[in-house]
mmCIF file of C-alpha atoms and ligand atoms in Angstrom:
data_model
loop_
_atom_site.group_PDB
_atom_site.id
_atom_site.type_symbol
_atom_site.label_atom_id
_atom_site.label_comp_id
_atom_site.label_asym_id
_atom_site.label_seq_id
_atom_site.Cartn_x
_atom_site.Cartn_y
_atom_site.Cartn_z
ATOM 1 C CA UNK P 1 -15.305 10.350 1.150
ATOM 2 C CA UNK P 2 -15.291 6.933 -0.051
ATOM 3 C CA UNK P 3 -12.542 6.439 -1.900
ATOM 4 C CA UNK P 4 -13.073 4.792 -5.953
ATOM 5 C CA UNK P 5 -12.003 1.178 -6.358
ATOM 6 C CA UNK P 6 -11.325 -0.861 -9.360
ATOM 7 C CA UNK P 7 -13.033 -4.067 -8.262
ATOM 8 C CA UNK P 8 -14.818 -4.650 -11.870
ATOM 9 C CA UNK P 9 -14.887 -2.880 -14.794
ATOM 10 C CA UNK P 10 -18.157 -1.361 -14.498
ATOM 11 C CA UNK P 11 -16.488 0.769 -11.407
ATOM 12 C CA UNK P 12 -15.981 3.262 -14.234
ATOM 13 C CA UNK P 13 -17.625 4.392 -16.804
ATOM 14 C CA UNK P 14 -16.954 4.029 -20.440
ATOM 15 C CA UNK P 15 -15.603 7.700 -20.744
ATOM 16 C CA UNK P 16 -13.300 6.630 -17.658
ATOM 17 C CA UNK P 17 -12.361 3.365 -19.075
ATOM 18 C CA UNK P 18 -11.240 5.386 -22.417
ATOM 19 C CA UNK P 19 -8.961 8.082 -20.905
ATOM 20 C CA UNK P 20 -7.131 5.194 -19.016
ATOM 21 C CA UNK P 21 -6.731 3.537 -22.180
ATOM 22 C CA UNK P 22 -5.621 7.027 -23.770
ATOM 23 C CA UNK P 23 -3.360 7.782 -20.684
ATOM 24 C CA UNK P 24 -1.858 4.204 -20.755
ATOM 25 C CA UNK P 25 -0.678 4.818 -24.219
ATOM 26 C CA UNK P 26 0.757 8.048 -23.606
ATOM 27 C CA UNK P 27 2.592 6.569 -20.361
ATOM 28 C CA UNK P 28 4.111 3.726 -22.779
ATOM 29 C CA UNK P 29 5.483 6.794 -25.185
ATOM 30 C CA UNK P 30 6.728 8.674 -22.323
ATOM 31 C CA UNK P 31 8.639 5.805 -20.290
ATOM 32 C CA UNK P 32 10.230 4.628 -23.509
ATOM 33 C CA UNK P 33 11.257 8.407 -24.082
ATOM 34 C CA UNK P 34 12.651 8.237 -20.758
ATOM 35 C CA UNK P 35 10.789 11.036 -19.615
ATOM 36 C CA UNK P 36 8.615 9.775 -17.209
ATOM 37 C CA UNK P 37 7.316 12.345 -14.242
ATOM 38 C CA UNK P 38 7.817 10.898 -10.560
ATOM 39 C CA UNK P 39 3.765 11.275 -10.255
ATOM 40 C CA UNK P 40 3.658 8.557 -7.435
ATOM 41 C CA UNK P 41 6.920 9.954 -5.482
ATOM 42 C CA UNK P 42 6.724 9.143 -1.579
ATOM 43 C CA UNK P 43 3.575 7.041 -2.598
ATOM 44 C CA UNK P 44 3.263 3.235 -1.403
ATOM 45 C CA UNK P 45 0.751 0.217 -3.256
ATOM 46 C CA UNK P 46 0.286 -2.859 -1.212
ATOM 47 C CA UNK P 47 0.156 -6.381 -2.913
ATOM 48 C CA UNK P 48 -1.873 -9.031 -1.521
ATOM 49 C CA UNK P 49 -1.531 -12.330 -3.341
ATOM 50 C CA UNK P 50 -3.127 -15.392 -2.374
ATOM 51 C CA UNK P 51 -2.797 -16.830 -5.720
ATOM 52 C CA UNK P 52 0.328 -17.271 -8.256
ATOM 53 C CA UNK P 53 1.455 -14.345 -10.373
ATOM 54 C CA UNK P 54 4.177 -13.422 -12.603
ATOM 55 C CA UNK P 55 2.720 -10.796 -14.972
ATOM 56 C CA UNK P 56 0.692 -9.073 -12.309
ATOM 57 C CA UNK P 57 3.155 -8.927 -9.577
ATOM 58 C CA UNK P 58 5.893 -7.604 -11.779
ATOM 59 C CA UNK P 59 3.963 -5.181 -13.441
ATOM 60 C CA UNK P 60 2.327 -3.469 -10.719
ATOM 61 C CA UNK P 61 5.860 -3.539 -8.583
ATOM 62 C CA UNK P 62 7.821 -2.084 -11.760
ATOM 63 C CA UNK P 63 4.959 0.588 -12.544
ATOM 64 C CA UNK P 64 5.235 1.908 -9.149
ATOM 65 C CA UNK P 65 9.029 1.869 -9.171
ATOM 66 C CA UNK P 66 9.378 3.745 -12.535
ATOM 67 C CA UNK P 67 6.638 6.627 -11.245
ATOM 68 C CA UNK P 68 9.075 7.223 -8.345
ATOM 69 C CA UNK P 69 6.746 5.443 -6.102
ATOM 70 C CA UNK P 70 7.093 1.683 -3.937
ATOM 71 C CA UNK P 71 5.515 -1.281 -3.068
ATOM 72 C CA UNK P 72 5.462 -4.394 -0.874
ATOM 73 C CA UNK P 73 4.447 -7.366 -1.591
ATOM 74 C CA UNK P 74 2.500 -9.477 0.821
ATOM 75 C CA UNK P 75 1.582 -12.967 0.616
ATOM 76 C CA UNK P 76 -0.507 -15.272 3.416
ATOM 77 C CA UNK P 77 2.190 -17.668 3.380
ATOM 78 C CA UNK P 78 4.302 -14.689 5.708
ATOM 79 C CA UNK P 79 1.489 -12.305 6.641
ATOM 80 C CA UNK P 80 -1.410 -12.973 9.442
ATOM 81 C CA UNK P 81 -3.901 -13.286 6.827
ATOM 82 C CA UNK P 82 -2.526 -16.552 6.269
ATOM 83 C CA UNK P 83 -2.977 -17.477 10.482
ATOM 84 C CA UNK P 84 -6.853 -16.299 10.107
ATOM 85 C CA UNK P 85 -6.772 -12.794 10.502
ATOM 86 C CA UNK P 86 -10.190 -11.403 9.230
ATOM 87 C CA UNK P 87 -10.168 -9.455 5.638
ATOM 88 C CA UNK P 88 -11.503 -7.120 7.252
ATOM 89 C CA UNK P 89 -9.390 -6.007 9.479
ATOM 90 C CA UNK P 90 -6.482 -6.387 7.496
ATOM 91 C CA UNK P 91 -8.461 -3.920 4.905
ATOM 92 C CA UNK P 92 -8.639 -1.332 7.800
ATOM 93 C CA UNK P 93 -4.977 -1.674 8.910
ATOM 94 C CA UNK P 94 -3.147 -1.893 5.529
ATOM 95 C CA UNK P 95 -4.959 1.279 3.958
ATOM 96 C CA UNK P 96 -3.945 3.587 7.165
ATOM 97 C CA UNK P 97 -0.191 2.221 5.973
ATOM 98 C CA UNK P 98 -0.328 2.584 2.287
ATOM 99 C CA UNK P 99 -1.967 4.226 -0.480
ATOM 100 C CA UNK P 100 -3.188 2.293 -2.580
ATOM 101 C CA UNK P 101 -3.704 -1.643 -2.291
ATOM 102 C CA UNK P 102 -4.112 -4.549 -5.099
ATOM 103 C CA UNK P 103 -5.601 -8.065 -4.247
ATOM 104 C CA UNK P 104 -5.787 -11.015 -6.450
ATOM 105 C CA UNK P 105 -7.942 -13.970 -4.221
ATOM 106 C CA UNK P 106 -10.188 -16.615 -4.594
ATOM 107 C CA UNK P 107 -14.000 -15.530 -3.970
ATOM 108 C CA UNK P 108 -15.024 -12.308 -5.653
ATOM 109 C CA UNK P 109 -17.262 -11.454 -2.008
ATOM 110 C CA UNK P 110 -13.504 -11.271 -0.177
ATOM 111 C CA UNK P 111 -12.164 -8.636 -2.411
ATOM 112 C CA UNK P 112 -15.905 -6.946 -1.871
ATOM 113 C CA UNK P 113 -15.144 -6.738 2.099
ATOM 114 C CA UNK P 114 -11.812 -5.804 1.669
ATOM 115 C CA UNK P 115 -13.228 -2.784 -0.474
ATOM 116 C CA UNK P 116 -15.633 -1.670 1.868
ATOM 117 C CA UNK P 117 -13.220 -1.615 4.848
ATOM 118 C CA UNK P 118 -10.720 0.028 3.530
ATOM 119 C CA UNK P 119 -9.688 3.974 3.214
ATOM 120 C CA UNK P 120 -7.538 3.626 0.083
ATOM 121 C CA UNK P 121 -8.497 2.784 -3.485
ATOM 122 C CA UNK P 122 -8.589 -1.254 -4.133
ATOM 123 C CA UNK P 123 -7.669 -2.709 -7.307
ATOM 124 C CA UNK P 124 -8.681 -6.335 -8.538
ATOM 125 C CA UNK P 125 -5.858 -8.289 -9.410
ATOM 126 C CA UNK P 126 -7.770 -11.148 -10.193
ATOM 127 C CA UNK P 127 -10.746 -12.775 -8.524
ATOM 128 C CA UNK P 128 -12.466 -16.098 -9.335
ATOM 129 C CA UNK P 129 -15.083 -14.293 -10.715
ATOM 130 C CA UNK P 130 -12.896 -11.079 -12.710
ATOM 131 C CA UNK P 131 -9.766 -10.081 -14.100
ATOM 132 C CA UNK P 132 -10.357 -6.533 -15.045
ATOM 133 C CA UNK P 133 -7.188 -5.543 -15.398
ATOM 134 C CA UNK P 134 -5.759 -8.046 -18.200
ATOM 135 C CA UNK P 135 -8.724 -6.729 -20.124
ATOM 136 C CA UNK P 136 -7.570 -3.189 -19.634
ATOM 137 C CA UNK P 137 -4.421 -4.606 -21.189
ATOM 138 C CA UNK P 138 -5.788 -6.308 -24.108
ATOM 139 C CA UNK P 139 -8.090 -3.414 -24.914
ATOM 140 C CA UNK P 140 -5.181 -1.340 -24.979
ATOM 141 C CA UNK P 141 -3.107 -3.783 -27.597
ATOM 142 C CA UNK P 142 -6.215 -4.081 -29.888
ATOM 143 C CA UNK P 143 -6.005 -0.007 -29.860
ATOM 144 C CA UNK P 144 -2.213 0.272 -30.680
ATOM 145 C CA UNK P 145 -2.449 -2.308 -33.034
ATOM 146 C CA UNK P 146 -5.705 -1.872 -34.861
ATOM 147 C CA UNK P 147 -7.403 1.503 -33.966
ATOM 148 C CA UNK P 148 -10.584 1.607 -31.614
ATOM 149 C CA UNK P 149 -12.387 -1.654 -30.574
ATOM 150 C CA UNK P 150 -16.105 0.246 -30.674
ATOM 151 C CA UNK P 151 -18.111 -1.816 -33.386
ATOM 152 C CA UNK P 152 -15.784 -4.506 -33.706
ATOM 153 C CA UNK P 153 -16.151 -8.347 -33.284
ATOM 154 C CA UNK P 154 -14.385 -10.414 -30.384
ATOM 155 C CA UNK P 155 -14.382 -14.331 -30.037
ATOM 156 C CA UNK P 156 -13.842 -15.900 -26.885
ATOM 157 C CA UNK P 157 -13.263 -19.365 -27.197
ATOM 158 C CA UNK P 158 -12.963 -21.605 -23.775
ATOM 159 C CA UNK P 159 -13.730 -21.724 -20.274
ATOM 160 C CA UNK P 160 -16.527 -19.003 -19.500
ATOM 161 C CA UNK P 161 -14.391 -17.975 -16.625
ATOM 162 C CA UNK P 162 -13.027 -14.542 -14.962
ATOM 163 C CA UNK P 163 -11.082 -13.341 -17.833
ATOM 164 C CA UNK P 164 -14.409 -14.424 -19.918
ATOM 165 C CA UNK P 165 -16.758 -12.222 -17.435
ATOM 166 C CA UNK P 166 -14.520 -9.481 -17.567
ATOM 167 C CA UNK P 167 -14.913 -9.716 -21.507
ATOM 168 C CA UNK P 168 -18.686 -9.300 -21.029
ATOM 169 C CA UNK P 169 -18.494 -6.267 -19.123
ATOM 170 C CA UNK P 170 -16.081 -4.927 -21.677
ATOM 171 C CA UNK P 171 -18.339 -5.700 -24.208
ATOM 172 C CA UNK P 172 -21.188 -3.201 -23.351
ATOM 173 C CA UNK P 173 -18.184 -0.027 -22.066
ATOM 174 C CA UNK P 174 -16.458 -0.244 -24.804
ATOM 175 C CA UNK P 175 -19.047 -1.094 -27.457
ATOM 176 C CA UNK P 176 -17.790 -4.298 -28.986
ATOM 177 C CA UNK P 177 -19.733 -7.610 -30.056
ATOM 178 C CA UNK P 178 -18.703 -10.793 -28.162
ATOM 179 C CA UNK P 179 -19.275 -14.166 -29.408
ATOM 180 C CA UNK P 180 -18.741 -16.880 -26.877
ATOM 181 C CA UNK P 181 -18.022 -20.351 -27.287
ATOM 182 C CA UNK P 182 -17.687 -22.553 -24.073
ATOM 183 C CA UNK P 183 -18.138 -26.303 -23.508
ATOM 184 C CA UNK P 184 -21.840 -27.240 -22.442
ATOM 185 C CA UNK P 185 -21.401 -26.909 -17.934
ATOM 186 C CA UNK P 186 -18.778 -24.221 -18.694
ATOM 187 C CA UNK P 187 -20.575 -21.247 -19.433
ATOM 188 C CA UNK P 188 -20.171 -17.449 -17.608
ATOM 189 C CA UNK P 189 -22.671 -16.348 -15.213
ATOM 190 C CA UNK P 190 -26.045 -16.317 -16.443
ATOM 191 C CA UNK P 191 -27.088 -13.050 -14.508
ATOM 192 C CA UNK P 192 -24.175 -11.246 -16.321
ATOM 193 C CA UNK P 193 -25.126 -12.423 -19.525
ATOM 194 C CA UNK P 194 -28.348 -11.325 -19.434
ATOM 195 C CA UNK P 195 -27.516 -7.628 -18.263
ATOM 196 C CA UNK P 196 -25.395 -7.999 -21.206
ATOM 197 C CA UNK P 197 -27.952 -8.229 -23.942
ATOM 198 C CA UNK P 198 -27.791 -8.856 -27.624
ATOM 199 C CA UNK P 199 -24.049 -7.699 -27.972
ATOM 200 C CA UNK P 200 -22.937 -10.760 -26.080
ATOM 201 C CA UNK P 201 -23.951 -13.884 -27.765
ATOM 202 C CA UNK P 202 -23.343 -17.708 -26.204
ATOM 203 C CA UNK P 203 -22.766 -20.403 -28.486
ATOM 204 C CA UNK P 204 -20.733 -24.024 -27.993
ATOM 205 C CA UNK P 205 -19.283 -24.159 -31.502
ATOM 206 C CA UNK P 206 -15.881 -22.510 -31.841
ATOM 207 C CA UNK P 207 -15.938 -21.929 -35.478
ATOM 208 C CA UNK P 208 -19.169 -20.284 -35.461
ATOM 209 C CA UNK P 209 -17.937 -17.867 -32.996
ATOM 210 C CA UNK P 210 -14.521 -17.009 -34.448
ATOM 211 C CA UNK P 211 -16.262 -16.385 -38.249
ATOM 212 C CA UNK P 212 -15.186 -13.098 -39.238
ATOM 213 C CA UNK P 213 -14.106 -12.197 -35.824
ATOM 214 C CA UNK P 214 -11.254 -9.003 -35.976
ATOM 215 C CA UNK P 215 -9.794 -10.495 -32.450
ATOM 216 C CA UNK P 216 -9.639 -14.003 -30.797
ATOM 217 C CA UNK P 217 -9.199 -14.429 -27.205
ATOM 218 C CA UNK P 218 -8.415 -17.896 -25.379
ATOM 219 C CA UNK P 219 -7.715 -18.561 -21.599
ATOM 220 C CA UNK P 220 -6.382 -21.691 -19.902
ATOM 221 C CA UNK P 221 -9.193 -24.540 -19.609
ATOM 222 C CA UNK P 222 -8.073 -25.082 -15.872
ATOM 223 C CA UNK P 223 -7.784 -21.662 -14.087
ATOM 224 C CA UNK P 224 -5.966 -21.140 -10.250
ATOM 225 C CA UNK P 225 -8.161 -23.050 -7.748
ATOM 226 C CA UNK P 226 -9.245 -25.574 -10.092
ATOM 227 C CA UNK P 227 -6.824 -27.888 -10.056
ATOM 228 C CA UNK P 228 -8.658 -30.698 -8.902
ATOM 229 C CA UNK P 229 -10.866 -30.726 -11.950
ATOM 230 C CA UNK P 230 -7.982 -30.489 -14.651
ATOM 231 C CA UNK P 231 -8.818 -34.088 -15.937
ATOM 232 C CA UNK P 232 -12.389 -33.826 -16.210
ATOM 233 C CA UNK P 233 -11.719 -30.232 -18.004
ATOM 234 C CA UNK P 234 -9.491 -31.669 -20.293
ATOM 235 C CA UNK P 235 -12.074 -33.930 -21.691
ATOM 236 C CA UNK P 236 -14.766 -31.483 -21.594
ATOM 237 C CA UNK P 237 -12.494 -29.051 -23.538
ATOM 238 C CA UNK P 238 -11.822 -31.458 -26.405
ATOM 239 C CA UNK P 239 -12.093 -29.063 -29.620
ATOM 240 C CA UNK P 240 -11.776 -25.776 -28.146
ATOM 241 C CA UNK P 241 -8.175 -25.366 -29.310
ATOM 242 C CA UNK P 242 -7.193 -22.128 -30.892
ATOM 243 C CA UNK P 243 -5.076 -22.987 -33.947
ATOM 244 C CA UNK P 244 -4.478 -21.706 -37.178
ATOM 245 C CA UNK P 245 -6.945 -23.805 -39.029
ATOM 246 C CA UNK P 246 -9.466 -22.169 -36.860
ATOM 247 C CA UNK P 247 -8.223 -18.760 -36.796
ATOM 248 C CA UNK P 248 -8.450 -18.835 -40.453
ATOM 249 C CA UNK P 249 -12.029 -18.163 -40.206
ATOM 250 C CA UNK P 250 -11.670 -15.004 -38.621
ATOM 251 C CA UNK P 251 -11.094 -11.398 -40.406
ATOM 252 C CA UNK P 252 -7.974 -11.324 -42.544
ATOM 253 C CA UNK P 253 -6.532 -8.961 -39.981
ATOM 254 C CA UNK P 254 -7.553 -10.845 -37.150
ATOM 255 C CA UNK P 255 -5.966 -10.383 -33.909
ATOM 256 C CA UNK P 256 -4.900 -13.493 -31.231
ATOM 257 C CA UNK P 257 -4.503 -12.550 -27.474
ATOM 258 C CA UNK P 258 -4.336 -14.898 -24.209
ATOM 259 C CA UNK P 259 -3.595 -13.394 -21.066
ATOM 260 C CA UNK P 260 -0.767 -16.144 -20.127
ATOM 261 C CA UNK P 261 0.435 -18.021 -18.684
ATOM 262 C CA UNK P 262 -0.383 -20.384 -21.799
ATOM 263 C CA UNK P 263 -0.608 -24.499 -22.554
ATOM 264 C CA UNK P 264 0.486 -24.931 -25.723
ATOM 265 C CA UNK P 265 -1.255 -27.766 -27.501
ATOM 266 C CA UNK P 266 -4.147 -27.653 -25.012
ATOM 267 C CA UNK P 267 -6.420 -23.813 -25.288
ATOM 268 C CA UNK P 268 -4.047 -22.658 -28.571
ATOM 269 C CA UNK P 269 -1.341 -24.191 -30.692
ATOM 270 C CA UNK P 270 2.271 -23.694 -30.377
ATOM 271 C CA UNK P 271 2.420 -22.607 -33.943
ATOM 272 C CA UNK P 272 -0.255 -19.675 -33.579
ATOM 273 C CA UNK P 273 0.809 -18.360 -30.302
ATOM 274 C CA UNK P 274 4.155 -17.675 -31.665
ATOM 275 C CA UNK P 275 2.744 -16.256 -34.963
ATOM 276 C CA UNK P 276 3.796 -12.566 -34.669
ATOM 277 C CA UNK P 277 1.367 -12.139 -38.127
ATOM 278 C CA UNK P 278 -1.324 -12.764 -35.765
ATOM 279 C CA UNK P 279 -0.521 -13.182 -31.940
ATOM 280 C CA UNK P 280 0.359 -9.836 -30.151
ATOM 281 C CA UNK P 281 0.604 -11.827 -26.640
ATOM 282 C CA UNK P 282 3.764 -10.085 -25.814
ATOM 283 C CA UNK P 283 2.545 -6.700 -26.104
ATOM 284 C CA UNK P 284 -0.637 -7.806 -24.400
ATOM 285 C CA UNK P 285 1.821 -8.581 -21.213
ATOM 286 C CA UNK P 286 3.945 -5.457 -21.638
ATOM 287 C CA UNK P 287 0.125 -3.308 -21.931
ATOM 288 C CA UNK P 288 -0.233 -4.829 -18.019
ATOM 289 C CA UNK P 289 2.402 -2.497 -16.918
ATOM 290 C CA UNK P 290 1.308 0.923 -18.760
ATOM 291 C CA UNK P 291 -2.196 0.082 -18.506
ATOM 292 C CA UNK P 292 -1.901 -0.319 -14.791
ATOM 293 C CA UNK P 293 0.495 2.507 -14.516
ATOM 294 C CA UNK P 294 -2.863 4.743 -15.871
ATOM 295 C CA UNK P 295 -5.365 3.020 -13.475
ATOM 296 C CA UNK P 296 -3.114 3.738 -10.320
ATOM 297 C CA UNK P 297 -3.119 7.493 -11.729
ATOM 298 C CA UNK P 298 -6.625 7.861 -12.386
ATOM 299 C CA UNK P 299 -7.404 6.404 -8.640
ATOM 300 C CA UNK P 300 -5.041 8.264 -6.624
ATOM 301 C CA UNK P 301 -4.982 11.692 -9.063
ATOM 302 C CA UNK P 302 -8.243 11.585 -11.031
ATOM 303 C CA UNK P 303 -6.716 12.132 -14.295
HETATM 304 N N1 CP L 1 -2.015 -12.625 -16.930
HETATM 305 C C1 CP L 1 -2.150 -12.632 -15.621
HETATM 306 O O1 CP L 1 -3.020 -12.524 -14.777
HETATM 307 O O2 CP L 1 -0.339 -13.199 -15.528
HETATM 308 P P1 CP L 1 -0.290 -13.868 -14.070
HETATM 309 O O3 CP L 1 -1.005 -14.947 -13.382
HETATM 310 O O4 CP L 1 1.322 -14.113 -13.864
HETATM 311 O O5 CP L 1 -0.142 -12.545 -12.755
HETATM 312 N N1 NVA L 2 -8.253 -17.623 -16.010
HETATM 313 C C1 NVA L 2 -6.817 -17.722 -15.334
HETATM 314 C C2 NVA L 2 -6.041 -16.489 -15.567
HETATM 315 C C3 NVA L 2 -4.760 -16.583 -15.105
HETATM 316 C C4 NVA L 2 -4.021 -15.259 -15.551
HETATM 317 C C5 NVA L 2 -7.054 -18.347 -13.830
HETATM 318 O O1 NVA L 2 -7.578 -17.391 -13.060
HETATM 319 O O2 NVA L 2 -6.034 -18.798 -13.553
#
């Protein structure tokens, strides 16, 4: 039987995603109480990183260790991937040796090719198009601070990038309204927007998107792989800084999230990022650990 993969949020049903979030919250409590069963004993996670990472690497590696398993970090610099071994061959070989694999790469199609040739579950740890693991952690964080996200409104301010596109998918799966404000020319994929329907609205005015929102989210203006566009992007994104002035338009108890790393003074002001009344970015980062543990358990054990 073909294994289940987690390449986008849409690979799971709404009920499955809710179960992963519930399990993440339970695993977090068990971890803090020091009573965590070694459910991954003897199991190995392979981790392919073709882009840099702090949170993703440490959360997957620590998570596997906390559940009694282990993880192997693989980068192109010191594997045959960097010397041109096809991704399909790498998938076939690795998946005969490890139990589950996460991949951070550029083209989403490369991840899909990898998964198509893997005997074991494959997790998207960020591609140019999607970052579903981060959005799982974001939803967990919202639920912990404010309760269910269904029926709430979320404002995405900035680039129509991988994070934005996973939020578009999340809006349908978790049943919330998403208002996107991005500069012209930096919109998310039109096909994805078309399938999202009326629940997701695209505009170009941050103030309108933030008005009354329960959650305001932003991300860097220049993602990994776009470094050559940095100057042009800095000019295009003028006016998209999320600061206290913009945030004041959101609901009174609105939360601020950012997947990190953040560039203070570019997409978010240092004051808002550090304001514990609104910003939950440190909880959001920590929840990568708990939500991915729940995700790996779901993929390997079905619950
Ligand atoms: N948010 C996130 O994925 O961070 P890293 O790039 O540090 O893994
Ligand atoms: N959009 C960012 C997210 C980093 C976690 C990037 O792709 O670089």
